[in-house]
Every structure is written in structure tokens, then in C-alpha cells.
JSON list of N, CA and C in Angstrom, two decimals:
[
{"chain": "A", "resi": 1, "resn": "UNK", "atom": "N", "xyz": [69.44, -72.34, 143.83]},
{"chain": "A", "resi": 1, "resn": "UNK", "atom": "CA", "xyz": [68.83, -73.58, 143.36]},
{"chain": "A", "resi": 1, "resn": "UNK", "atom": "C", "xyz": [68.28, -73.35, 141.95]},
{"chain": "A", "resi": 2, "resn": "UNK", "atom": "N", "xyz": [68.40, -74.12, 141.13]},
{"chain": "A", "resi": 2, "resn": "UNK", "atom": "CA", "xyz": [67.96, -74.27, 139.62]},
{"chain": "A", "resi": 2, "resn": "UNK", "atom": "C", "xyz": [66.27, -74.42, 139.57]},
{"chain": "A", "resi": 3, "resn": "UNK", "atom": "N", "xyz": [65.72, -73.36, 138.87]},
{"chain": "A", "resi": 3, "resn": "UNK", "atom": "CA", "xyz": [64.60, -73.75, 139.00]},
{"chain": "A", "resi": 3, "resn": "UNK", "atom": "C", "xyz": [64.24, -74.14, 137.49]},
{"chain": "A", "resi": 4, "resn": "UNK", "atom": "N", "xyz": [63.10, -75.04, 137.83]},
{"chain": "A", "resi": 4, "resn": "UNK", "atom": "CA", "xyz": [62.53, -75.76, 136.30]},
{"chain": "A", "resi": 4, "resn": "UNK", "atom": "C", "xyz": [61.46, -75.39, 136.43]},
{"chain": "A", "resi": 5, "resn": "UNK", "atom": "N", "xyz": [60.99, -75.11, 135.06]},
{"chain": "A", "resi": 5, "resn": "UNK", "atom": "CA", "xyz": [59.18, -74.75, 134.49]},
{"chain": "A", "resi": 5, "resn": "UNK", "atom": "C", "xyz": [59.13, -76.50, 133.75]},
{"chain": "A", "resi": 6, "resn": "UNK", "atom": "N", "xyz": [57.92, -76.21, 133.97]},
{"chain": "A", "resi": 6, "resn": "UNK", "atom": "CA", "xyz": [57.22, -77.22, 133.62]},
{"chain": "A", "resi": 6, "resn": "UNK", "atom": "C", "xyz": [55.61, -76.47, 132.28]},
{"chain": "A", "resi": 7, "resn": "UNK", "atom": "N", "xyz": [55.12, -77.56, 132.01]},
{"chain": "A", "resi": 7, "resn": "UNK", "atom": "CA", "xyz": [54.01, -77.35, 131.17]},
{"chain": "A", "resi": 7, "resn": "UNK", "atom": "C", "xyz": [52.74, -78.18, 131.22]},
{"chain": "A", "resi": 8, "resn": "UNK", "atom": "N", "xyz": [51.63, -78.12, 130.46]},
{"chain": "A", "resi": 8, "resn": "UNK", "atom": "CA", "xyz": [51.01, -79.10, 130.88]},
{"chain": "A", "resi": 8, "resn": "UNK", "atom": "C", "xyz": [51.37, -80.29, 129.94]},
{"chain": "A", "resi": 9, "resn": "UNK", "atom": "N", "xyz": [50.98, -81.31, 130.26]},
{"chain": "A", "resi": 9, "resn": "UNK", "atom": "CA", "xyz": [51.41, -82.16, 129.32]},
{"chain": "A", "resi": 9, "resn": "UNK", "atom": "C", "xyz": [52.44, -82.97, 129.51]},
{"chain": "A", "resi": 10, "resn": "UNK", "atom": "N", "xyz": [53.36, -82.51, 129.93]},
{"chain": "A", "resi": 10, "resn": "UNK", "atom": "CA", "xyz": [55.07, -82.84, 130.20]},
{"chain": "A", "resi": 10, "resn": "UNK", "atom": "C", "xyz": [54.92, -83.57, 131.22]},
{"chain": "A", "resi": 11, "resn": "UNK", "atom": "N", "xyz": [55.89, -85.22, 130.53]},
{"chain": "A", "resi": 11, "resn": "UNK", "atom": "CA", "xyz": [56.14, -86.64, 130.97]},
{"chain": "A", "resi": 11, "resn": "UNK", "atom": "C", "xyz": [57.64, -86.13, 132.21]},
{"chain": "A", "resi": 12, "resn": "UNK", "atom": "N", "xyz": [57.40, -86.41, 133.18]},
{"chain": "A", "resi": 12, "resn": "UNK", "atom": "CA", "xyz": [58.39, -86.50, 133.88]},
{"chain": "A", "resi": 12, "resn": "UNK", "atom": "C", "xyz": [58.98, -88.26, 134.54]},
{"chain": "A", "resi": 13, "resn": "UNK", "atom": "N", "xyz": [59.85, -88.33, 135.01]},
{"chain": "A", "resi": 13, "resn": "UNK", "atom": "CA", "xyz": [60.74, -89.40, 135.12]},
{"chain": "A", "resi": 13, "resn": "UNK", "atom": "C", "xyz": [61.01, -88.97, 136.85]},
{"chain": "A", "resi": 14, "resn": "UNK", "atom": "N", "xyz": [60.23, -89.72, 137.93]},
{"chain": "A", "resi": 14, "resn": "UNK", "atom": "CA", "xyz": [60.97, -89.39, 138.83]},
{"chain": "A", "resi": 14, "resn": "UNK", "atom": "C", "xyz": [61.29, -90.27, 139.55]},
{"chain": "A", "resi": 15, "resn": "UNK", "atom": "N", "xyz": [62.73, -90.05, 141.08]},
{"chain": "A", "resi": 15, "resn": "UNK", "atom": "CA", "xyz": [63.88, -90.87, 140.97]},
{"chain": "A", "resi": 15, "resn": "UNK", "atom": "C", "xyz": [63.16, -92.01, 141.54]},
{"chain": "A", "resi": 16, "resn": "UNK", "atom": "N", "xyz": [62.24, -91.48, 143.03]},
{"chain": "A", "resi": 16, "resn": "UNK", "atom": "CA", "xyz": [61.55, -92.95, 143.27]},
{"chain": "A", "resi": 16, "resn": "UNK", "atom": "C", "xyz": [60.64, -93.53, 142.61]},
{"chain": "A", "resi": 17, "resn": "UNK", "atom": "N", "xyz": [60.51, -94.89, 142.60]},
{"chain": "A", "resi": 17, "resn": "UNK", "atom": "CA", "xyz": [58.79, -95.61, 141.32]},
{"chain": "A", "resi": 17, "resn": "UNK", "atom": "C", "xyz": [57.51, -95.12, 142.39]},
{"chain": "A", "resi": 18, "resn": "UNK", "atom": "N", "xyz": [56.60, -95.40, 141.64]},
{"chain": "A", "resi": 18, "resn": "UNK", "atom": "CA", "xyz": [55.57, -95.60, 142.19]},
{"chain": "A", "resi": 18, "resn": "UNK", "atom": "C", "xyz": [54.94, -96.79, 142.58]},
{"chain": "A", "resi": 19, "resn": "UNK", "atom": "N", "xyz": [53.92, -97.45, 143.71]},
{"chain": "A", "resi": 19, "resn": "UNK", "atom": "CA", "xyz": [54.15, -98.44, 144.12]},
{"chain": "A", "resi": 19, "resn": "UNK", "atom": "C", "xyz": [53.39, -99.31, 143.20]},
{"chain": "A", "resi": 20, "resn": "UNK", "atom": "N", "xyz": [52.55, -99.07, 141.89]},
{"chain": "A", "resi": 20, "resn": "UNK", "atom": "CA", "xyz": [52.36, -99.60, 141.18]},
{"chain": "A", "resi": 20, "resn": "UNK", "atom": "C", "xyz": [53.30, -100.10, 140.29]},
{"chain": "A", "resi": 21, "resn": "UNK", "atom": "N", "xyz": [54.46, -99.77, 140.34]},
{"chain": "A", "resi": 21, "resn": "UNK", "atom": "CA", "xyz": [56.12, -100.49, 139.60]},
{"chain": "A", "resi": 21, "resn": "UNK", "atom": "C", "xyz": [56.08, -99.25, 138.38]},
{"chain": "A", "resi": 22, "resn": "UNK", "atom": "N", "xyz": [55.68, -98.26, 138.03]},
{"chain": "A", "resi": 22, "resn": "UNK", "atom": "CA", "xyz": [56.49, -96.89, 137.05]},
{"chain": "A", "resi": 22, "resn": "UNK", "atom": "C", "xyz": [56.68, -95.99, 137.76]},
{"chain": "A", "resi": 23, "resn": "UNK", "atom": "N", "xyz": [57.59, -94.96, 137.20]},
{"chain": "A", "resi": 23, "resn": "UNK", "atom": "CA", "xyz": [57.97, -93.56, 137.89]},
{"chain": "A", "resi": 23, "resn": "UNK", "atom": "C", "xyz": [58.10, -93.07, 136.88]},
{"chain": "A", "resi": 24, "resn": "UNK", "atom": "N", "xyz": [56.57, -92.94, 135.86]},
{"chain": "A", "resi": 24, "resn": "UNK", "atom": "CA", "xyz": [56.80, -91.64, 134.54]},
{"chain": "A", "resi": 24, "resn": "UNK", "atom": "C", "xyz": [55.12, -91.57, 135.02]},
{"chain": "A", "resi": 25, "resn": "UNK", "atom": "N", "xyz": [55.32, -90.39, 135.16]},
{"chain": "A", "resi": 25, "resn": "UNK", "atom": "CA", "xyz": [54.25, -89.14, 135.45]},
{"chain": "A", "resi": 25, "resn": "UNK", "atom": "C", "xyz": [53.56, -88.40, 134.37]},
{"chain": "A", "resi": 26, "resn": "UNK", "atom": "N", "xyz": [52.50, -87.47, 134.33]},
{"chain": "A", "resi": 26, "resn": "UNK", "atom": "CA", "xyz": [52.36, -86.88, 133.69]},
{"chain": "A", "resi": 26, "resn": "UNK", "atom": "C", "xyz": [51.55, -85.25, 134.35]},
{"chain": "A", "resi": 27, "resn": "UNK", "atom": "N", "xyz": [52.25, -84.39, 133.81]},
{"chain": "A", "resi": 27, "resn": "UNK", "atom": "CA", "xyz": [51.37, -83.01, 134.74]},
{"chain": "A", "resi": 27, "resn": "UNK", "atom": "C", "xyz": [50.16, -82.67, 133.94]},
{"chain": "A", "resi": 28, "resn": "UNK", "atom": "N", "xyz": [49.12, -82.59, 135.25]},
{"chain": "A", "resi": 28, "resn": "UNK", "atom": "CA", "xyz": [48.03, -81.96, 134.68]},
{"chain": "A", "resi": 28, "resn": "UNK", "atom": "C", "xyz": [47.65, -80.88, 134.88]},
{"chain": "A", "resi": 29, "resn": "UNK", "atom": "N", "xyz": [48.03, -80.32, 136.23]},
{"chain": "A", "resi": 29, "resn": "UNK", "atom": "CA", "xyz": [47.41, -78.82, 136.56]},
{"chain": "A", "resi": 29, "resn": "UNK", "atom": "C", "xyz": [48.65, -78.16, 137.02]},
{"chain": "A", "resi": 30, "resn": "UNK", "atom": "N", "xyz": [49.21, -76.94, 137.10]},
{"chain": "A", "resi": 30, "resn": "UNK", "atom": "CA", "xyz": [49.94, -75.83, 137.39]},
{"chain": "A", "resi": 30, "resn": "UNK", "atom": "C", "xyz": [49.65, -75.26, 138.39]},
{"chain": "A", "resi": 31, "resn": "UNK", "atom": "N", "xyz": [50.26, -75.17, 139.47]},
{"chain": "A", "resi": 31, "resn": "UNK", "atom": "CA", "xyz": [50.48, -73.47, 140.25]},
{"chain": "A", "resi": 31, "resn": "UNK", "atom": "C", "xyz": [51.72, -74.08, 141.01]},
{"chain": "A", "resi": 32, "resn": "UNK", "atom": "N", "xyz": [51.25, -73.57, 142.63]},
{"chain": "A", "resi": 32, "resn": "UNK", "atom": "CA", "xyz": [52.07, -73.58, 143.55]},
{"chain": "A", "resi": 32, "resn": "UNK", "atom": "C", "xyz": [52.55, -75.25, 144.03]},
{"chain": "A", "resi": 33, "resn": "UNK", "atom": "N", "xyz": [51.54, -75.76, 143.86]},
{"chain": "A", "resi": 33, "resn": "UNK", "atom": "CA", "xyz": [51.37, -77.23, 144.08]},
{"chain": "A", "resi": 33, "resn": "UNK", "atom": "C", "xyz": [51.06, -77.75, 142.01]},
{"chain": "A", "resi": 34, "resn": "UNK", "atom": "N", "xyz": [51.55, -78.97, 141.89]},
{"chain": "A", "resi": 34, "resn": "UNK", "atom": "CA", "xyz": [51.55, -79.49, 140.85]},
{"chain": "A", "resi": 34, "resn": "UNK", "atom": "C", "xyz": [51.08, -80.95, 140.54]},
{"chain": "A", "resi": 35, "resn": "UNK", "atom": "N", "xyz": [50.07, -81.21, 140.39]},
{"chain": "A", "resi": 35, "resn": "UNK", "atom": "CA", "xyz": [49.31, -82.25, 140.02]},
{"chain": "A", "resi": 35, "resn": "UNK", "atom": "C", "xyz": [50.24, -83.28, 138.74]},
{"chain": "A", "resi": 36, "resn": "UNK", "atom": "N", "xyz": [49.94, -84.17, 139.47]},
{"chain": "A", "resi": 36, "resn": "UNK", "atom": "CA", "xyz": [50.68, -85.23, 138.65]},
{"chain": "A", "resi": 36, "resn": "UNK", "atom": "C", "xyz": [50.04, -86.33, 138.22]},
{"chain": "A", "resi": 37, "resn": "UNK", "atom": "N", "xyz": [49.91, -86.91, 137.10]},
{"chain": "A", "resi": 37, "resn": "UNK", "atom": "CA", "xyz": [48.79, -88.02, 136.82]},
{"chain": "A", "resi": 37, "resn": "UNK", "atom": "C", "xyz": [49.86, -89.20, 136.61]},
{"chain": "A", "resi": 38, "resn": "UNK", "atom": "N", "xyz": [49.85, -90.60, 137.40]},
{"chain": "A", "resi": 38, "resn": "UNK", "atom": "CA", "xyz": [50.70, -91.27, 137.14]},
{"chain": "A", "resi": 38, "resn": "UNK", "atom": "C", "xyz": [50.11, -92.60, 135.47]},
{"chain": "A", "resi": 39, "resn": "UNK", "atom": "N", "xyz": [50.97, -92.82, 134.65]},
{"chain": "A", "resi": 39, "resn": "UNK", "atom": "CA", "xyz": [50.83, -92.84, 133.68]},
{"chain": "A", "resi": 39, "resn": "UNK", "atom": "C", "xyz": [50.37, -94.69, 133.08]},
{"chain": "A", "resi": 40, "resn": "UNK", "atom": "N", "xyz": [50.95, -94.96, 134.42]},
{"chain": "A", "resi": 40, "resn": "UNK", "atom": "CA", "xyz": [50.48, -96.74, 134.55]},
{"chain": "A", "resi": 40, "resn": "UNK", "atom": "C", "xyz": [49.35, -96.68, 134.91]},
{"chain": "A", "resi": 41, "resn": "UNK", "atom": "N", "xyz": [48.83, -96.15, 136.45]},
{"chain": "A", "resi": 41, "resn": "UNK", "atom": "CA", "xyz": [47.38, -96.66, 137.08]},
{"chain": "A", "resi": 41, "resn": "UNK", "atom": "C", "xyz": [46.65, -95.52, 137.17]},
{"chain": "A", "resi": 42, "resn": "UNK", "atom": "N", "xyz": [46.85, -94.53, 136.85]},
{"chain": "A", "resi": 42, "resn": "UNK", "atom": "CA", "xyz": [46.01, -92.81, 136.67]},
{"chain": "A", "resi": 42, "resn": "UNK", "atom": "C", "xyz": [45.83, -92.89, 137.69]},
{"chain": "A", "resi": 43, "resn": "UNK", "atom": "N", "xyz": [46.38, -92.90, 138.89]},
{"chain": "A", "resi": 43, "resn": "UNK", "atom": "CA", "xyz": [46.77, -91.96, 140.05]},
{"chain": "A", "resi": 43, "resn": "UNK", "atom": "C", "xyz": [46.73, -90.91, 139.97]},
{"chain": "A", "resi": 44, "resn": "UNK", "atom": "N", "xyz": [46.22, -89.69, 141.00]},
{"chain": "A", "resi": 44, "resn": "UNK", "atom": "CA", "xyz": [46.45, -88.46, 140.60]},
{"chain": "A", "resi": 44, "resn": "UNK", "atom": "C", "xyz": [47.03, -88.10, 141.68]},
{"chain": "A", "resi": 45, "resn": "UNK", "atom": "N", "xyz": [48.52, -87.15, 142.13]},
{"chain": "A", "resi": 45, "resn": "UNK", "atom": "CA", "xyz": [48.87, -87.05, 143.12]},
{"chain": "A", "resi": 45, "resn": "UNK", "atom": "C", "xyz": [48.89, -85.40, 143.24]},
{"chain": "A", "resi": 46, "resn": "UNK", "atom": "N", "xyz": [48.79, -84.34, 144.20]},
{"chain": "A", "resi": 46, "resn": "UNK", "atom": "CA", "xyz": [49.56, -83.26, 144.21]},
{"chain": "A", "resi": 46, "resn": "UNK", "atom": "C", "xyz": [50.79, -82.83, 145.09]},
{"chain": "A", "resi": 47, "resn": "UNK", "atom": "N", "xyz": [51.80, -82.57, 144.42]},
{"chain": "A", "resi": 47, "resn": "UNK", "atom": "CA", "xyz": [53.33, -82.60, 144.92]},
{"chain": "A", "resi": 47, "resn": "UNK", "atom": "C", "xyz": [53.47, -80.79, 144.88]},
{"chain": "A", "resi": 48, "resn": "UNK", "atom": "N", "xyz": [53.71, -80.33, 146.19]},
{"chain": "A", "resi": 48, "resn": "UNK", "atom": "CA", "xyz": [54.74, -79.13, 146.18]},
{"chain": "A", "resi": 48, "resn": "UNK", "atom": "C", "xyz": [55.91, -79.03, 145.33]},
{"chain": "A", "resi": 49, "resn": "UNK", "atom": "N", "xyz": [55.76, -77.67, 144.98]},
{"chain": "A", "resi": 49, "resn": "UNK", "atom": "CA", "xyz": [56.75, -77.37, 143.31]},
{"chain": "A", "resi": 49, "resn": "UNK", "atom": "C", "xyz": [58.08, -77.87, 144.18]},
{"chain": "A", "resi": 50, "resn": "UNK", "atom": "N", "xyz": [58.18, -77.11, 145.51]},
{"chain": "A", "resi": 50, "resn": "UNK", "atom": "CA", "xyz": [59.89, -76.98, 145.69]},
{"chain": "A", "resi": 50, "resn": "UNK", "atom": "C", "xyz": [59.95, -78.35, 145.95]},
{"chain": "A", "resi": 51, "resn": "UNK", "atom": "N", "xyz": [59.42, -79.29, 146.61]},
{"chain": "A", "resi": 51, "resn": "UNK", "atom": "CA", "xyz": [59.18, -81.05, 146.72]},
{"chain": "A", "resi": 51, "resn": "UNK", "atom": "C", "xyz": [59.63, -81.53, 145.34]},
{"chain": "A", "resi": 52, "resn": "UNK", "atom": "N", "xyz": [59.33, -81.04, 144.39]},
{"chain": "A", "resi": 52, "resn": "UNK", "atom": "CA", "xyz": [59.15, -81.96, 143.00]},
{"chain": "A", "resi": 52, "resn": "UNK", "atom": "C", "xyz": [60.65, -81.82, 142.22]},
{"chain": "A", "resi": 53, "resn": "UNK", "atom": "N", "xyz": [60.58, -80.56, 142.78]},
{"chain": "A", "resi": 53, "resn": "UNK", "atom": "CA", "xyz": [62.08, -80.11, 142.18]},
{"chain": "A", "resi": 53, "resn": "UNK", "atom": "C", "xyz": [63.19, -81.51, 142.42]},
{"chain": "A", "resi": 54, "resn": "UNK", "atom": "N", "xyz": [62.73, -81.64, 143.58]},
{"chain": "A", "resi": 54, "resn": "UNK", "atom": "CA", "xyz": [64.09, -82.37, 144.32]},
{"chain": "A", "resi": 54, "resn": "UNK", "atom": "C", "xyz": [64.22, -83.88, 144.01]},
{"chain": "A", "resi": 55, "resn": "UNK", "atom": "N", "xyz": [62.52, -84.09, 143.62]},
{"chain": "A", "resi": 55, "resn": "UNK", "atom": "CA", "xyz": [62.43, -85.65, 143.51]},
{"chain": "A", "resi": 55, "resn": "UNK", "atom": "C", "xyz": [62.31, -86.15, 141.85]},
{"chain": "A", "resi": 56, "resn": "UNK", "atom": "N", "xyz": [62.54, -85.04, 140.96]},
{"chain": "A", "resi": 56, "resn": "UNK", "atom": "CA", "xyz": [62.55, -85.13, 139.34]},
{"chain": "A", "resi": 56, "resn": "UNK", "atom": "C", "xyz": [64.14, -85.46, 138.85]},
{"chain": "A", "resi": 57, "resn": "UNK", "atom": "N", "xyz": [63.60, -86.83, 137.96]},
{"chain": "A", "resi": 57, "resn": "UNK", "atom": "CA", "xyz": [65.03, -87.29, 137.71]},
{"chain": "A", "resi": 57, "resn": "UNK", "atom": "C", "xyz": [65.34, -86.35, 135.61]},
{"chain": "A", "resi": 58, "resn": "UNK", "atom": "N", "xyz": [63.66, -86.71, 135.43]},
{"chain": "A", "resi": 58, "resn": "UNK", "atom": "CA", "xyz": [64.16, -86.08, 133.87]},
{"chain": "A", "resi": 58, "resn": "UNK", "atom": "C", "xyz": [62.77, -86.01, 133.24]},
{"chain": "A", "resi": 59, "resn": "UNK", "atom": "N", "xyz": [63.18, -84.51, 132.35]},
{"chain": "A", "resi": 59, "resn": "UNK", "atom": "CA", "xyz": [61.45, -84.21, 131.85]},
{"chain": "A", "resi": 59, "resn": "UNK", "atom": "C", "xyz": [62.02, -84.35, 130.83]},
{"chain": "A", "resi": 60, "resn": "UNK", "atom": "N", "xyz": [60.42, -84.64, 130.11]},
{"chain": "A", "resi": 60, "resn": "UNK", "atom": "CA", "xyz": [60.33, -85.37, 128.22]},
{"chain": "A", "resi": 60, "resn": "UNK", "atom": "C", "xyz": [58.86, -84.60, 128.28]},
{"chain": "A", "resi": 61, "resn": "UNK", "atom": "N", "xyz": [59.82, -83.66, 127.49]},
{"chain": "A", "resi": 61, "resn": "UNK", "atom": "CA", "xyz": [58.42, -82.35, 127.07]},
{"chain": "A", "resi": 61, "resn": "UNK", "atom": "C", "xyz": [57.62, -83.17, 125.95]},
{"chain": "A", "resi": 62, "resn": "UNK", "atom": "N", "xyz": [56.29, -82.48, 126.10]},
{"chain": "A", "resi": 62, "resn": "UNK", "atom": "CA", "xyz": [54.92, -83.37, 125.33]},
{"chain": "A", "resi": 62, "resn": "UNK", "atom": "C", "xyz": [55.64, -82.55, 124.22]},
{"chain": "A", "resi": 63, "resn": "UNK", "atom": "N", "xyz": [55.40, -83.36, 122.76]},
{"chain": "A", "resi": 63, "resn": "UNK", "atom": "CA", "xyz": [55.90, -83.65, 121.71]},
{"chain": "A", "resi": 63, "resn": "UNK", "atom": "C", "xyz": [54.46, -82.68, 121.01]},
{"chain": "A", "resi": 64, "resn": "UNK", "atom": "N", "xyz": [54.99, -81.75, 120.18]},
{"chain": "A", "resi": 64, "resn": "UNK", "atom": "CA", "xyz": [54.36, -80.82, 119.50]},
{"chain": "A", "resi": 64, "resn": "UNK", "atom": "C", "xyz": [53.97, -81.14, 118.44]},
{"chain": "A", "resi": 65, "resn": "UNK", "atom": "N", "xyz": [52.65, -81.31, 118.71]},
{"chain": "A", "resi": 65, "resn": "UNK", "atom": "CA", "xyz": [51.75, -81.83, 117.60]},
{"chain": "A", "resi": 65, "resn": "UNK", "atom": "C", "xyz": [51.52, -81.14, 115.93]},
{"chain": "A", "resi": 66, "resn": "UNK", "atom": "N", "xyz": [51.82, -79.57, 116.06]},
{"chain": "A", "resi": 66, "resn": "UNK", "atom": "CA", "xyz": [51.82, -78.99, 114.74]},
{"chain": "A", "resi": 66, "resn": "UNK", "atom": "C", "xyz": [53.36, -79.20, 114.19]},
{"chain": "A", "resi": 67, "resn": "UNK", "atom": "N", "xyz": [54.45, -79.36, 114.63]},
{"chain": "A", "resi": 67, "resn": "UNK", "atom": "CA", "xyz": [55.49, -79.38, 114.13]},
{"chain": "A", "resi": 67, "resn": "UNK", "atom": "C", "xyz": [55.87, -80.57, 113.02]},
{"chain": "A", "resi": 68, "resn": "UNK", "atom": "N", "xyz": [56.55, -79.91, 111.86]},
{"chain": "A", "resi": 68, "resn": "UNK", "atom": "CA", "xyz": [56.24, -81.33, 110.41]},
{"chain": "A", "resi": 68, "resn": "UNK", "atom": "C", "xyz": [57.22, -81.29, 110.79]}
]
């Protein structure tokens, strides 16, 4: 199985919405379990890594603020 890293910061896209009508996320905390802040109603959810794996349609890494 393909595994993905993640970061903090990083907008994910996942396949089901949320029942507030978006499915773009945002991670806030790291480990085994992965905190997700939803980006419409600041929901905060925590999703098992190998769970998230399965239910991530597409990450949009946070955009680097020192880069000209």
C-alpha cells in the first residue's frame, strides 16, 4: 500500500463531503491518529492514518510562505 506523509497545514480533498456541504479539510495535529479541521464550519475531527489513507481524494500542500 502507498503510503502518504502529510504536514501540518496541508489542505486535503476528501472523497466523501462533509455534512455541512465541503470535503476540503485542513490538518492540524500529527501522529498515529490525524486531526483534521474542516475548513467550512471548523469542525475538528480525528481520523486514523490507515482510515485517511483510504478516504483522501487529493492533497494541496500549504503554499510556502518564504518562497519569491
Amino acid at each position: 500500500m502507498e503510503s502518504k506523509t502529510y504536514k501540518l497545514g496541508d489542505r486535503l480533498v476528501l472523497k466523501k463531503g462533509h455534512p455541512c456541504g465541503t470535503n476540503d479539510w485542513e490538518v492540524v495535529k500529527l501522529g498515529a491518529d490525524i486531526k483534521l479541521k474542516c475548513r467550512n464550519c471548523g469542525r475538528l475531527v480525528f481520523i486514523p492514518r490507515i482510515e485517511l489513507n483510504k478516504k483522501i481524494k487529493k492533497i494541496i500542500e500549504k503554499e510556502n510562505e518564504d518562497a519569491s
